[in-house]
C-alpha cells in the first residue's frame, strides 16, 4: 500500500482536460526533501543578497520556482507537467 497513488480531481475543463494531483509515497519523500532544504537556502540567500536591490524580486522568483517544482512532482498528466515544468 506504500506506492498506491491517490488522485484527486482538482478542476475539469468541459470534461476534456482534468487537472488532478497525484499523491504517492515517493512524492511525499521528494516534497519533504525540498521542504527541508528551503530554509537552509533562504538563510544563505538572505545573507548573500542583503545588499542587492533586487532582493524582493529574487525571493518572489524563488517562491515561484518552489511552487512549480512541487506542482511538477504532484502532476497527473502531461499538460500539468508542461505547465509546471516551464
C-alpha positions as a LaTeX table, in Angstrom:
\begin{tabular}{lrrr}
\hline
Residue & $x$ (\AA) & $y$ (\AA) & $z$ (\AA) \\
\hline
Unk1 & 0.00 & 0.00 & 0.00 \\
Unk2 & 3.02 & 2.26 & 0.11 \\
Unk3 & 3.10 & 3.09 & $-3.60$ \\
Unk4 & $-0.61$ & 3.24 & $-4.34$ \\
Unk5 & $-1.36$ & 6.61 & $-5.95$ \\
Unk6 & $-4.13$ & 8.75 & $-4.54$ \\
Unk7 & $-5.50$ & 11.02 & $-7.25$ \\
Unk8 & $-7.95$ & 13.80 & $-6.55$ \\
Unk9 & $-9.62$ & 15.79 & $-9.32$ \\
Unk10 & $-8.98$ & 19.45 & $-8.77$ \\
Unk11 & $-10.59$ & 21.09 & $-11.80$ \\
Unk12 & $-12.17$ & 19.94 & $-15.04$ \\
Unk13 & $-12.48$ & 21.96 & $-18.25$ \\
Unk14 & $-15.58$ & 20.88 & $-20.18$ \\
Unk15 & $-14.87$ & 17.26 & $-19.38$ \\
Unk16 & $-11.90$ & 17.26 & $-21.76$ \\
Unk17 & $-8.96$ & 18.18 & $-19.56$ \\
Unk18 & $-8.92$ & 17.44 & $-15.88$ \\
Unk19 & $-6.31$ & 18.85 & $-13.54$ \\
Unk20 & $-5.60$ & 16.44 & $-10.73$ \\
Unk21 & $-2.97$ & 15.88 & $-8.09$ \\
Unk22 & $-1.17$ & 12.57 & $-7.70$ \\
Unk23 & $-0.11$ & 11.89 & $-4.16$ \\
Unk24 & 2.22 & 8.92 & $-3.97$ \\
Unk25 & 4.60 & 7.90 & $-1.22$ \\
Unk26 & 7.74 & 8.84 & $-3.15$ \\
Unk27 & 6.19 & 12.23 & $-3.95$ \\
Unk28 & 5.95 & 12.90 & $-0.25$ \\
Unk29 & 9.61 & 11.99 & 0.13 \\
Unk30 & 10.70 & 14.45 & $-2.56$ \\
Unk31 & 8.43 & 17.14 & $-1.10$ \\
Unk32 & 9.93 & 16.62 & 2.34 \\
Unk33 & 13.45 & 16.84 & 0.96 \\
Unk34 & 12.56 & 20.06 & $-0.84$ \\
Unk35 & 10.85 & 21.48 & 2.26 \\
Unk36 & 13.87 & 20.62 & 4.42 \\
Unk37 & 16.28 & 22.32 & 2.01 \\
Unk38 & 14.31 & 25.56 & 1.60 \\
Unk39 & 15.06 & 27.16 & 4.99 \\
Unk40 & 18.76 & 26.44 & 4.56 \\
Unk41 & 18.82 & 28.02 & 1.11 \\
Unk42 & 16.75 & 31.01 & 2.19 \\
Unk43 & 19.06 & 31.67 & 5.14 \\
Unk44 & 22.07 & 31.66 & 2.85 \\
Unk45 & 20.35 & 33.79 & 0.20 \\
Unk46 & 19.16 & 36.30 & 2.80 \\
Unk47 & 22.73 & 36.97 & 3.88 \\
Unk48 & 24.15 & 36.83 & 0.37 \\
Unk49 & 21.52 & 39.08 & $-1.26$ \\
Unk50 & 21.07 & 41.59 & 1.60 \\
Unk51 & 22.92 & 44.38 & $-0.24$ \\
Unk52 & 21.31 & 43.78 & $-3.63$ \\
Unk53 & 18.48 & 45.99 & $-4.88$ \\
Unk54 & 16.65 & 43.02 & $-6.47$ \\
Unk55 & 16.29 & 41.30 & $-3.10$ \\
Unk56 & 12.48 & 41.03 & $-3.05$ \\
Unk57 & 12.24 & 40.10 & $-6.72$ \\
Unk58 & 14.72 & 37.28 & $-6.16$ \\
Unk59 & 12.63 & 35.79 & $-3.36$ \\
Unk60 & 9.47 & 36.13 & $-5.45$ \\
Unk61 & 11.16 & 34.11 & $-8.20$ \\
Unk62 & 12.39 & 31.55 & $-5.70$ \\
Unk63 & 8.85 & 31.10 & $-4.35$ \\
Unk64 & 7.53 & 30.69 & $-7.89$ \\
Unk65 & 10.24 & 28.12 & $-8.62$ \\
Unk66 & 9.47 & 26.13 & $-5.44$ \\
Unk67 & 5.76 & 26.15 & $-6.24$ \\
Unk68 & 6.35 & 24.95 & $-9.79$ \\
Unk69 & 8.65 & 22.13 & $-8.61$ \\
Unk70 & 6.06 & 20.91 & $-6.12$ \\
Unk71 & 3.42 & 21.14 & $-8.84$ \\
Unk72 & 5.66 & 19.17 & $-11.18$ \\
Unk73 & 6.07 & 16.38 & $-8.65$ \\
Unk74 & 2.33 & 16.07 & $-7.98$ \\
Unk75 & 1.13 & 16.48 & $-11.59$ \\
Unk76 & $-1.05$ & 13.75 & $-13.00$ \\
Unk77 & $-0.93$ & 14.33 & $-16.76$ \\
Unk78 & 1.30 & 15.72 & $-19.50$ \\
Unk79 & $-0.46$ & 19.09 & $-19.60$ \\
Unk80 & 0.31 & 19.74 & $-15.96$ \\
Unk81 & 3.89 & 18.55 & $-16.42$ \\
Unk82 & 4.28 & 21.02 & $-19.30$ \\
Unk83 & 2.73 & 23.89 & $-17.32$ \\
Unk84 & 4.74 & 23.35 & $-14.15$ \\
Unk85 & 7.92 & 22.37 & $-15.99$ \\
Unk86 & 8.05 & 25.59 & $-17.97$ \\
\hline
\end{tabular}
